Short mmCIF file of C-alpha atoms and ligand atoms in Angstrom, two decimals:
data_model
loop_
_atom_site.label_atom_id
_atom_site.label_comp_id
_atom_site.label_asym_id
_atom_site.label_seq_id
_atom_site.Cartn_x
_atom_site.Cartn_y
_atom_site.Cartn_z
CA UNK A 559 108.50 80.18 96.60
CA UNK A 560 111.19 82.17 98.30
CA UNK A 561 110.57 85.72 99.30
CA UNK A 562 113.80 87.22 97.85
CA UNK A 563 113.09 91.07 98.72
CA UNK A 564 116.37 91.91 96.67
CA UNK A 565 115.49 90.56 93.82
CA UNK A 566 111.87 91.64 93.83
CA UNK A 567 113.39 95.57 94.26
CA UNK A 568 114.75 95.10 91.22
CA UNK A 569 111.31 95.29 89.42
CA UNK A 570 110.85 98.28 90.43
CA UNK A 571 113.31 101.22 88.84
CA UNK A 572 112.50 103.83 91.26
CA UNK A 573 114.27 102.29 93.88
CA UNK A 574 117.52 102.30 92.49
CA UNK A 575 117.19 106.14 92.31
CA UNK A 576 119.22 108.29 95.14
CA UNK A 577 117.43 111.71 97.02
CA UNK A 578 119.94 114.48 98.08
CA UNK A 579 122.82 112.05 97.22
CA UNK A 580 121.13 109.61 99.54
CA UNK A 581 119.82 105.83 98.29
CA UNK A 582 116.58 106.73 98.52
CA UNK A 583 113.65 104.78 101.82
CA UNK A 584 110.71 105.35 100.44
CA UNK A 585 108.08 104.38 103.08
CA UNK A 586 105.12 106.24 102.02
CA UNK A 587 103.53 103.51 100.55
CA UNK A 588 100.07 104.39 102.41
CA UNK A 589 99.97 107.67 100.09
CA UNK A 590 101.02 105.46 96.56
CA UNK A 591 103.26 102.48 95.71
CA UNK A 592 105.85 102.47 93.34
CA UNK A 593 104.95 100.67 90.37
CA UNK A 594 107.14 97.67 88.91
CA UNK A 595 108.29 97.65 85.49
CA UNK A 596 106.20 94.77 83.73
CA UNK A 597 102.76 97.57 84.50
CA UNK A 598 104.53 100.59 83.10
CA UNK A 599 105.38 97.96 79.89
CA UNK A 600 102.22 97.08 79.84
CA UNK A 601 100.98 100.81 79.32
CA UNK A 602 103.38 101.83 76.70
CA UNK A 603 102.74 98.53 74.95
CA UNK A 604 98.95 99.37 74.87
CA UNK A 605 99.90 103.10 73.63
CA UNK A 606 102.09 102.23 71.02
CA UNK A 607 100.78 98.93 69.51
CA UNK A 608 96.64 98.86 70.22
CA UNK A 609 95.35 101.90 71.49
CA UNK A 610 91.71 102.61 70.34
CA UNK A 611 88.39 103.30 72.00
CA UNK A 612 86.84 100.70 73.65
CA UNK A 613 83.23 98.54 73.43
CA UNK A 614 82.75 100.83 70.78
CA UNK A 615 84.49 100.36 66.96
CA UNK A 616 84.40 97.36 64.61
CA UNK A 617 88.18 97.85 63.62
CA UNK A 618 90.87 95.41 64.67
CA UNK A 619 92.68 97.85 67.29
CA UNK A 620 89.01 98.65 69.42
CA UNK A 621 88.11 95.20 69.56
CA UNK A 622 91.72 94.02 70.70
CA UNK A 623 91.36 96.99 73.28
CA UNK A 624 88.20 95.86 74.29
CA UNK A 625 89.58 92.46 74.71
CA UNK A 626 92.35 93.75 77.18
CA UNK A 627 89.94 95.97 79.04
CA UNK A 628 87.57 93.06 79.51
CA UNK A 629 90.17 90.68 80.23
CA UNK A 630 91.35 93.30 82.99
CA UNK A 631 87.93 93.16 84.86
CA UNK A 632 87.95 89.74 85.02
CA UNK A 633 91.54 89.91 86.65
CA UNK A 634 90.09 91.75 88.71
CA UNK A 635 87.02 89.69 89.52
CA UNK A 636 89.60 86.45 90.20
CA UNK A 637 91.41 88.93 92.31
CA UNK A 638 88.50 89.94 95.04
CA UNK A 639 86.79 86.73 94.25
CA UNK A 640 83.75 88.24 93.48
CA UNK A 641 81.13 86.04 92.04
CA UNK A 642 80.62 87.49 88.40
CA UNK A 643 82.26 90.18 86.12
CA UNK A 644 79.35 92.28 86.36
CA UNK A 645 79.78 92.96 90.08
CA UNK A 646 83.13 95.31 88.66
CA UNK A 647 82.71 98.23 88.38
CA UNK A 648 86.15 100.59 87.09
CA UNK A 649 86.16 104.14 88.95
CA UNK A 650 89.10 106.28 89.43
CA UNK A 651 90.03 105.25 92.82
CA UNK A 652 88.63 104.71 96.36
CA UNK A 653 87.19 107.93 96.48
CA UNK A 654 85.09 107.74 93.17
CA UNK A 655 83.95 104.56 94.31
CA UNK A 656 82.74 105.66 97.67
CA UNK A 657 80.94 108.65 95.92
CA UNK A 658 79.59 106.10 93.80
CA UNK A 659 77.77 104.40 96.65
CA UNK A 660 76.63 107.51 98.95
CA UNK A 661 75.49 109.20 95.58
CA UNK A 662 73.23 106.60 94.15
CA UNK A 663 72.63 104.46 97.65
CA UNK A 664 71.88 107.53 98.90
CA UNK A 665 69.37 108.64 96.19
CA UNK A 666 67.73 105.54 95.64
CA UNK A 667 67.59 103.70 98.94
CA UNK A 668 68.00 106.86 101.56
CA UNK A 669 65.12 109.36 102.86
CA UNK A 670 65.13 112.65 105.27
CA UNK A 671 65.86 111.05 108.55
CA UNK A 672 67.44 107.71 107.62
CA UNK A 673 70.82 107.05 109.02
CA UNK A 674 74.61 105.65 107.99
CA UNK A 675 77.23 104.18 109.99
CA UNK A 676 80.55 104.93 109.76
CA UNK A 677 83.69 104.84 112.29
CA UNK A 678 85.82 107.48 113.99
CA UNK A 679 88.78 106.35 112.15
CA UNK A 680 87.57 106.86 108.43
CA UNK A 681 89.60 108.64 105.64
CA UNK A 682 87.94 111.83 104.40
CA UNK A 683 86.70 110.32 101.17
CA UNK A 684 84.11 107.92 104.06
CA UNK A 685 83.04 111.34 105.68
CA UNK A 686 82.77 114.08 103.53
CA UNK A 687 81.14 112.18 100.94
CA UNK A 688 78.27 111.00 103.61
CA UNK A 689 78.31 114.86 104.59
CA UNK A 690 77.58 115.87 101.17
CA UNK A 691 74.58 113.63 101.10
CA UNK A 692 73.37 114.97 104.63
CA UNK A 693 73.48 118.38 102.73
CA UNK A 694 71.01 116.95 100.05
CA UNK A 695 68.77 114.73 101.87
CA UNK A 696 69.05 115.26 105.55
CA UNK A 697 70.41 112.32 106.26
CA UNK A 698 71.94 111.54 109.91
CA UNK A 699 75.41 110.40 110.21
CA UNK A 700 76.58 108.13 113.24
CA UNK A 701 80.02 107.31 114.65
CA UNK A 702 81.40 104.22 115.91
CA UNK A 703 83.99 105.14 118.41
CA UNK A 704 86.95 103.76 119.07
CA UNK A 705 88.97 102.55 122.28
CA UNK A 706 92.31 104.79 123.18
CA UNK A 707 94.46 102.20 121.91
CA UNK A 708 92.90 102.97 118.10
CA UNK A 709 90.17 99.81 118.45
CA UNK A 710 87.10 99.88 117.22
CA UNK A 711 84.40 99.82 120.07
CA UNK A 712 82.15 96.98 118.65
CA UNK A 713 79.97 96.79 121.98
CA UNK A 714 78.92 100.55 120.76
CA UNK A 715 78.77 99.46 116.97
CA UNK A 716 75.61 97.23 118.06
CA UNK A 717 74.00 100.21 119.58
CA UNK A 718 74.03 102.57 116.92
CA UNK A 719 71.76 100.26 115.11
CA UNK A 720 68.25 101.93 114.77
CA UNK A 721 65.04 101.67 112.67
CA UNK A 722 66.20 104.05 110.30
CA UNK A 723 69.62 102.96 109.69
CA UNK A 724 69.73 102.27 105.96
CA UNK A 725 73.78 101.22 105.23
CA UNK A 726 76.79 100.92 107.27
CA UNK A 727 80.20 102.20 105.48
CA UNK A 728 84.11 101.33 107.34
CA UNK A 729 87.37 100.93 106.42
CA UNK A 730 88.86 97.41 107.24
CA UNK A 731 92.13 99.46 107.67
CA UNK A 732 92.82 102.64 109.10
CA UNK A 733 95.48 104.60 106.81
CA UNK A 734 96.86 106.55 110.29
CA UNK A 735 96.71 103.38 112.75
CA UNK A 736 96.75 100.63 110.93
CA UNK A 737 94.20 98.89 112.52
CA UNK A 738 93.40 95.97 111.11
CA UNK A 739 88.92 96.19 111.70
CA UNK A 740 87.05 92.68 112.06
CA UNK A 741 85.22 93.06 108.67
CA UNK A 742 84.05 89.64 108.80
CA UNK A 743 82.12 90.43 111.81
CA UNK A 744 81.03 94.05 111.34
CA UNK A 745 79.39 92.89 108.04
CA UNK A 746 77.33 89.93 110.18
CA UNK A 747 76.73 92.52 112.67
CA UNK A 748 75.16 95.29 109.83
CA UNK A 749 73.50 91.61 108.11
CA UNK A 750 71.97 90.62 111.54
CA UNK A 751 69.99 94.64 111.36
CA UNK A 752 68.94 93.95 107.85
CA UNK A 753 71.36 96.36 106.65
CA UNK A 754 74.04 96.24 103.82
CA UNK A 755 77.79 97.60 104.17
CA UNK A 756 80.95 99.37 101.98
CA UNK A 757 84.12 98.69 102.88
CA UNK A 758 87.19 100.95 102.36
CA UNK A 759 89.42 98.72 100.86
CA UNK A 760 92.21 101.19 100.29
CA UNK A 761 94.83 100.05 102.64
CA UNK A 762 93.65 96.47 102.79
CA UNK A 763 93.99 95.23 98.96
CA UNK A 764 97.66 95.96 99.15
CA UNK A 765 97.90 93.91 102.29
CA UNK A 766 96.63 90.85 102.39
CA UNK A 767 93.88 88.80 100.43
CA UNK A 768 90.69 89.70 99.99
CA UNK A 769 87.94 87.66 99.18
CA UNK A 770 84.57 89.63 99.10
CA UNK A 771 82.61 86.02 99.17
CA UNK A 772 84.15 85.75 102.59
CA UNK A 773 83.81 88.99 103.60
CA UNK A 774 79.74 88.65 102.43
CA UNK A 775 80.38 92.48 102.35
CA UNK A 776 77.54 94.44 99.95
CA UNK A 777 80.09 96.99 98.61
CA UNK A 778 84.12 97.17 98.47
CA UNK A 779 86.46 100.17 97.47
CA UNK A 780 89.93 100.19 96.40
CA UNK A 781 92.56 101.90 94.35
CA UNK A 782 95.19 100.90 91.80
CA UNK A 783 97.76 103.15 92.90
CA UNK A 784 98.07 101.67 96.19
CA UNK A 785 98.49 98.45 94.99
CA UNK A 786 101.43 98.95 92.17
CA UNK A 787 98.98 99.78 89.83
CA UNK A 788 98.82 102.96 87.88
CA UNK A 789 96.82 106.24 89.09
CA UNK A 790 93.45 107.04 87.75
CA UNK A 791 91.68 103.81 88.52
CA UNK A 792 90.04 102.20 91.09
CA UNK A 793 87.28 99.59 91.53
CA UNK A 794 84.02 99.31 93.30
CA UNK A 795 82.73 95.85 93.87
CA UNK A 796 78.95 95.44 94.70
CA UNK A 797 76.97 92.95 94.89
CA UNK A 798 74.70 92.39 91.86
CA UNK A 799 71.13 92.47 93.35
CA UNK A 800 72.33 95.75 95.13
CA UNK A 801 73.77 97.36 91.86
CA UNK A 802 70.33 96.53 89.99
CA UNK A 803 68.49 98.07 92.98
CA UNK A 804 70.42 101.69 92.97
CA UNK A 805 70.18 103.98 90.00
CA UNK A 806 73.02 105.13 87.79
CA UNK A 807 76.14 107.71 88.39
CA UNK A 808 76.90 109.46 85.91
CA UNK A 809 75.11 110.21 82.59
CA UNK A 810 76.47 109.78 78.87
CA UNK A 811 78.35 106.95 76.67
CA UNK A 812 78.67 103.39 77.58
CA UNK A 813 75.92 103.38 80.26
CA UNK A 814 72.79 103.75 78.20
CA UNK A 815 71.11 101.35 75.55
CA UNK A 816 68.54 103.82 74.21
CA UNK A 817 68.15 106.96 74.20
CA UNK A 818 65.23 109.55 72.94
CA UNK A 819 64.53 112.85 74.34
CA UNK A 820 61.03 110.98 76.08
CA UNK A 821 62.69 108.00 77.80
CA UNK A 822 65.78 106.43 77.89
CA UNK A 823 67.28 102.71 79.12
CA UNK A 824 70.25 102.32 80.97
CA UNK A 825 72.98 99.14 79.70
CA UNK A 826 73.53 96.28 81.67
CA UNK A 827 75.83 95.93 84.44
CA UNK A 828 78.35 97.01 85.35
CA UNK A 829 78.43 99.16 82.48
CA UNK A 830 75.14 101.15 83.78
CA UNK A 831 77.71 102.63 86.19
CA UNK A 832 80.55 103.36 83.68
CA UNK A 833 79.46 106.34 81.84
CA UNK A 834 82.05 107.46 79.23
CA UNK A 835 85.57 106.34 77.88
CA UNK A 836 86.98 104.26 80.62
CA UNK A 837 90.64 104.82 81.61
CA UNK A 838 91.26 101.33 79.22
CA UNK A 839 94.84 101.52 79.48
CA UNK A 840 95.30 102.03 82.89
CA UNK A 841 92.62 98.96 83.83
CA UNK A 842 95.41 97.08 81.21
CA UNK A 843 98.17 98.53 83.90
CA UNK A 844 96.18 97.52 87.25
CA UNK A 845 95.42 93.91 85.83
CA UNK A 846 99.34 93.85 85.68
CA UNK A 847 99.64 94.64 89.13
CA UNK A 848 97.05 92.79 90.35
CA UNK A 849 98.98 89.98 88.17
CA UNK A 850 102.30 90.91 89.99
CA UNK A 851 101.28 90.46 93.85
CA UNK A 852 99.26 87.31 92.77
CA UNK A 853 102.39 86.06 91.41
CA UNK A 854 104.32 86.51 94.47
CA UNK A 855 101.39 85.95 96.37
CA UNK A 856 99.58 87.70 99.06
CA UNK A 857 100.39 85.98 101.88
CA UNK A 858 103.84 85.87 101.10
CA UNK A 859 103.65 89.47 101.19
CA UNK A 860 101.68 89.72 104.26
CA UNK A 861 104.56 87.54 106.14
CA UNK A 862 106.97 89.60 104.94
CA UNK A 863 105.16 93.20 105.61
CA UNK A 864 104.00 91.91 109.11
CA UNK A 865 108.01 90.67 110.07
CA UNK A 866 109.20 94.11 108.74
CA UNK A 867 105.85 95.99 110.93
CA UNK A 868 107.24 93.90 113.71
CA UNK A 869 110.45 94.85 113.37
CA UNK A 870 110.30 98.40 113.23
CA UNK A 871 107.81 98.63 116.35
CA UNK A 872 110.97 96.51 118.34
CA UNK A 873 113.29 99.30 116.88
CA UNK A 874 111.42 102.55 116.93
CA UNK A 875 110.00 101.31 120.48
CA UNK A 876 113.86 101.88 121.53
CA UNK A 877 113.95 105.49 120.74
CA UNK A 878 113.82 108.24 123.39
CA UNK A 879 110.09 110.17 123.10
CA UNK A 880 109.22 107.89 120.53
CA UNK A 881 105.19 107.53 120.78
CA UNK A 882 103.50 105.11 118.56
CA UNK A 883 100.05 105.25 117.88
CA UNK A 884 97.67 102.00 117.77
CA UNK A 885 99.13 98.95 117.49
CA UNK A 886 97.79 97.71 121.23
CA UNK A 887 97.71 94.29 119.63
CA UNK A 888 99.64 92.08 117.62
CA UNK A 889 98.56 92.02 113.49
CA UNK A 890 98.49 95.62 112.73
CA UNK A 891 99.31 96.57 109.99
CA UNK A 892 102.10 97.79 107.81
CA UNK A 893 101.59 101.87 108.68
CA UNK A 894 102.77 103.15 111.94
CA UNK A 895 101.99 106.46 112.90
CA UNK A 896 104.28 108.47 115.37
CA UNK A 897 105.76 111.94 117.25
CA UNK A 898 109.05 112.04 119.05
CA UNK A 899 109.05 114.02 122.13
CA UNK A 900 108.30 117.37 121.31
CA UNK A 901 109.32 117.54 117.89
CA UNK A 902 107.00 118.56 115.30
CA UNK A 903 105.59 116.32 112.77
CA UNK A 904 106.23 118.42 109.67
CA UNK A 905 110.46 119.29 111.15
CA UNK A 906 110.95 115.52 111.71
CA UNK A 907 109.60 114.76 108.51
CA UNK A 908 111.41 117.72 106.58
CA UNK A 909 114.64 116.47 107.98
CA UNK A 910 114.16 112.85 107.44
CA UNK A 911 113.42 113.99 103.64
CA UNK A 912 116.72 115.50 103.79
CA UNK A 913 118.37 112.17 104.68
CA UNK A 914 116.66 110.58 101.61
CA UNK A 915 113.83 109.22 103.72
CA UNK A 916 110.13 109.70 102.67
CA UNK A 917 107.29 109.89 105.25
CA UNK A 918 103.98 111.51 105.19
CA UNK A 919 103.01 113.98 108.09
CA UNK A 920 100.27 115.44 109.18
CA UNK A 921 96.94 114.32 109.40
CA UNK A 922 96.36 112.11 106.93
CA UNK A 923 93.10 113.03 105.61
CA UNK A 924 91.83 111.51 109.09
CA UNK A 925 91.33 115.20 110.64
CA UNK A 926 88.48 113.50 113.24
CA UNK A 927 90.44 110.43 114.21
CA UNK A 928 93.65 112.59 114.86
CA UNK A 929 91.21 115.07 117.05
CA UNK A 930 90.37 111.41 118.77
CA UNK A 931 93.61 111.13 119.57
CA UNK A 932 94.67 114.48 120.95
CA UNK A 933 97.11 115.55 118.66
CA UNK A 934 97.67 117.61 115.55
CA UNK A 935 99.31 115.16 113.60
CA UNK A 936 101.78 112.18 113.10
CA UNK A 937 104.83 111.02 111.50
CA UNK A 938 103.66 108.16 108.82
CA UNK A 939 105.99 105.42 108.05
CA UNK A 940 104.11 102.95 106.10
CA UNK A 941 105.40 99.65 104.01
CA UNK A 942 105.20 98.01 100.83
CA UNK A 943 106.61 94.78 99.46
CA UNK A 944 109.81 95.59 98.73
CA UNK A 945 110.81 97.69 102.22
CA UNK A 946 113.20 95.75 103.68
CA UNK A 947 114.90 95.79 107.75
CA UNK A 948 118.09 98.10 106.31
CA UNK A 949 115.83 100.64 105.32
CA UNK A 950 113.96 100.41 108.78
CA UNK A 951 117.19 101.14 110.62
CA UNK A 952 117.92 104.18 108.07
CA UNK A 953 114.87 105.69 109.50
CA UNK A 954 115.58 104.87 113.13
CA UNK A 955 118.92 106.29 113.03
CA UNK A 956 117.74 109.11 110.83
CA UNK A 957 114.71 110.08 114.03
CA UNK A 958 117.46 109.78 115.99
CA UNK A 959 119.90 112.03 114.83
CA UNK A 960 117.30 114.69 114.12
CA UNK A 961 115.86 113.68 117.99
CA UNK A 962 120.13 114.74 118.98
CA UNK A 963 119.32 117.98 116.69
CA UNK A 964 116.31 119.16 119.21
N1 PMP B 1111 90.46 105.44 102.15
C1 PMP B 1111 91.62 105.20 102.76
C2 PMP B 1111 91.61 104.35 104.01
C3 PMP B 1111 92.79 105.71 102.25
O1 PMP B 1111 93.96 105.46 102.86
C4 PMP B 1111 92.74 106.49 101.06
C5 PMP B 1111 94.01 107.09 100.48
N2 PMP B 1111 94.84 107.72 101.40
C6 PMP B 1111 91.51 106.70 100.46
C7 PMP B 1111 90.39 106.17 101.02
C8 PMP B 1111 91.38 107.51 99.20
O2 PMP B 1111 92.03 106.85 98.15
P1 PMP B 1111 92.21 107.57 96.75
O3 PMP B 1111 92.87 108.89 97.03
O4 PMP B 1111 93.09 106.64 95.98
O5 PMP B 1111 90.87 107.72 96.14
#
C-alpha cells in the first residue's frame, strides 16, 4: 500500500478547517490527535441506534452493546498483542492507568521503605502519582538520569537496583524529547533484579507497533486520544498473574460478584478493575481508531512520521538561534522540542498561533526534565499521520518571520 498523505487528510474534517483566515498546521499532536471521521461515525451510530448499559440487561440493545464493548477489548488485545482479553483493562487514559498501578501495586505489593524506579524524563502523571504513594506509605522514589543530549543513562539504571526495589515505572517515549527509551532492554534489566515494570505508552502507541509479548513488559499505559481515538479512555495492559496478585481500584458495579455487608468477592478479570459503567461508546470509538492505523499500518506510519521528523530537524536546523532539544541520535521521534535565540516560548508560540500554526509551549507536564535541561520551557512541534513537509515549511517560515519580529 501507498502512503497517500493527501488522501488520508481527507478522513479527517478538522483539517480542512482555516485559523485566523489561515489553513490551519496543527502539530500538537503530542497534546491530542485529531480524530478521523469513520470513529466519530462510529459514536453517533452507537448513540442513535444501540445505546444501552452494558454486561448488565437482558434486552436486545445491552446485549448488542455489550457485544461492541467486548468486541472493542479484543481490538484492543490484537492491537498490543497481549496474550488474552483479560489482561485489558479500559481506564480513562494514561494517567488513570498509571494511578491504577501505583494505587493497588503500591498497596498490595509495596511497604515503608521499599523503592520505585522511574526516569528524569517522565510526564507528571509517572511522578506525582508515585509521590502520592510516598505520602501514604513512605515509599522511596529513585531517578534514572539522563545524559545532556536527553539519553537515558542505563550504566546508572543498573545501579539504582537495591534490595528493596519493588517495581520499575518509564516512559518508552519522552513527550518533550522524543526519545525513543530501549524498553526491550530496561524491562530485561528490571527482569534480571526480580522486579516487574509499567511502561508509559502515551507517546509510543501512536508511533510505532507495540507488541507487549515482545516488550515482556509487566504493565503498559496508553490513551485513546493520542491515537485518533476519542477522549475519556485509555487502557492498562498487565500481565495476568500480576493483575490476580494486586487488589482492586475502585469499589462498586461491574467489579464485584457478591456482595453482603460481612464479605464480599471481587469478578474476574479484568473486570475486578472496572468498577462502574464503562465509557462503552467511546471503547466502540478507540477500537475504530485502533482499526484505522492498523489499516494503514504502523510502520507505514512510522516511515512516514520519521521522513517528516527528519525533515524538519534538516529545516529548523537552518534557522538562526534555533536550539533543538534531544535528538543526539538518529530515530527520535516525531516531537521536537525547541527556543529560538532569546525569544520566549509562550511569544513564539502566541505568534505562530496567529499564523494558523498550533504548538504547545511550556513545560509540558515534564517540570523536572525541563529543570534537567536548564530552561523554563520549549516550543513543541510534534507530528501525526497526516502532517505533511508543506506544513513543516509553514512553521519554519512562520519562526522565522516572528525570529525578523525580535
Ligand atoms: N505520559 C506521557 C508521556 C504523556 O505524553 C501524557 C500526555 N501528555 C501522559 C502520560 C498523560 O496522558 P493523559 O493525559 O491522556 O492521561
Amino acid at each position: 500500500m501507498t502512503y497517500d498523505v493527501q488522501s488520508i487528510r481527507q478522513d479527517f474534517p478538522i483539517l480542512g478547517r482555516r485559523v485566523y483566515d489561515k489553513p490551519l498546521v496543527y502539530f500538537d499532536n503530542g497534546a491530542t490527535t485529531q480524530k478521523p471521521r469513520c470513529v466519530v461515525d462510529a459514536m453517533t451510530e452507537e448513540y442513535y441506534n444501540v445505546n444501552a448499559n452494558v454486561h448488565r440487561g437482558v434486552h436486545f440493545l445491552s446485549q448488542r452493546a455489550t457485544d461492541l464493548h467486548e468486541q472493542s477489548r479484543e481490538t484492543v488485545r490484537r492491537f498490543l498483542n497481549a496474550r488474552s482479553t483479560t489482561e485489558i483493562i479500559f481506564t480513562r487514559g494514561t494517567t488513570e492507568s498509571i494511578n491504577l498501578v501505583t494505587s493497588c501495586f503500591g498497596e498490595g505489593c509495596m511497604q515503608e521503605g521499599d523503592e520505585v524506579i522511574v526516569s528524569q524524563m517522565e510526564h507528571h502523571s509517572n511522578i506525582v502519582s508515585w509521590q502520592l504513594l510516598q505520602a501514604r506509605k513512605g515509599i522511596v522514589i529513585k531517578v534514572i538520569p539522563i545524559s545532556d543530549e536527553g539519553e537515558l543513562l542505563m550504566e546508572e539504571y543498573e545501579k539504582l537496583f537495591t534490595e528493596k526495589t519493588r517495581i520499575v515505572s518509564v516512559t518508552h517515549v519522552s513527550n518533550v524529547l522524543g526519545t525513543v527509551n530501549p524498553a526491550k532492554d530496561i524491562v530485561r534489566i528490571a527482569h534480571e533484579h526480580g522486579v516487574p515494570i509499567l511502561i508509559d505508552g502515551a507517546q509510543s502507541t501512536p508511533h510505532f507497533k507495540v507488541d507487549v509479548q515482545d516488550l515482556d513488559c509487566d504493565f503498559y499505559a496508553f490513551s485513546g486520544h493520542k491515537i485518533y481515538g476519542p477522549t475519556g479512555i485509555g487502557v492498562l495492559y498487565g500481565k495476568e498473574a500480576w493483575l490476580d496478585r494486586i487488589p482492586p481500584y475502585m469499589g462498586g458495579g461491574e467489579m464485584i460478584r457478591t456482595v453482603s455487608f460481612e464479605k464480599t468477592t471481587f469478578n474476574d478479570l479484568p473486570y475486578k478493575f472496572e468498577a462502574g459503567t464503562p465509557d462503552y461508546v467511546a471503547t466502540t470509538g478507540l477500537a475504530k481508531a485502533l482499526e484505522y492505523v492498523t489499516h494503514l499500518g504502523m510502520e507505514h506510519i512510522e516511515a512516514h512520521e520519521r521522513e517528516l521528523t527528519r525533515y524538519a530537524l534538516e529545516q529548523m536546523r537552518q534557522i538562526e538561534g534555533m536550539h533543538i532539544y534531544g535528538h543526539a541520535s538518529d530515530g527520535g521521534d516525531a516531537v521536537i522540542s525547541f527556543n529560538v535565540g532569546h525569544i520566549h516560548h509562550l511569544d513564539l508560540g502566541t505568534l505562530l498561533d496567529r499564523l494558523g500554526i498550533a504548538i504547545r509551549t511550556g513545560h509540558h507536564c515534564a517540570e523536572p526534565l525541563i529543570h534537567r535541561l536548564g530552561i523554563e520551557g520549549t516550543c513543541r512541534a510534534s507530528f501525526g499521520l497526516y502532517n505533511t513537509k508543506e506544513e513543516v515549511d509553514l512553521l519554519c517560515q512562520g519562526i522565522e518571520r516572528v525570529r525578523k519580529m525580535f
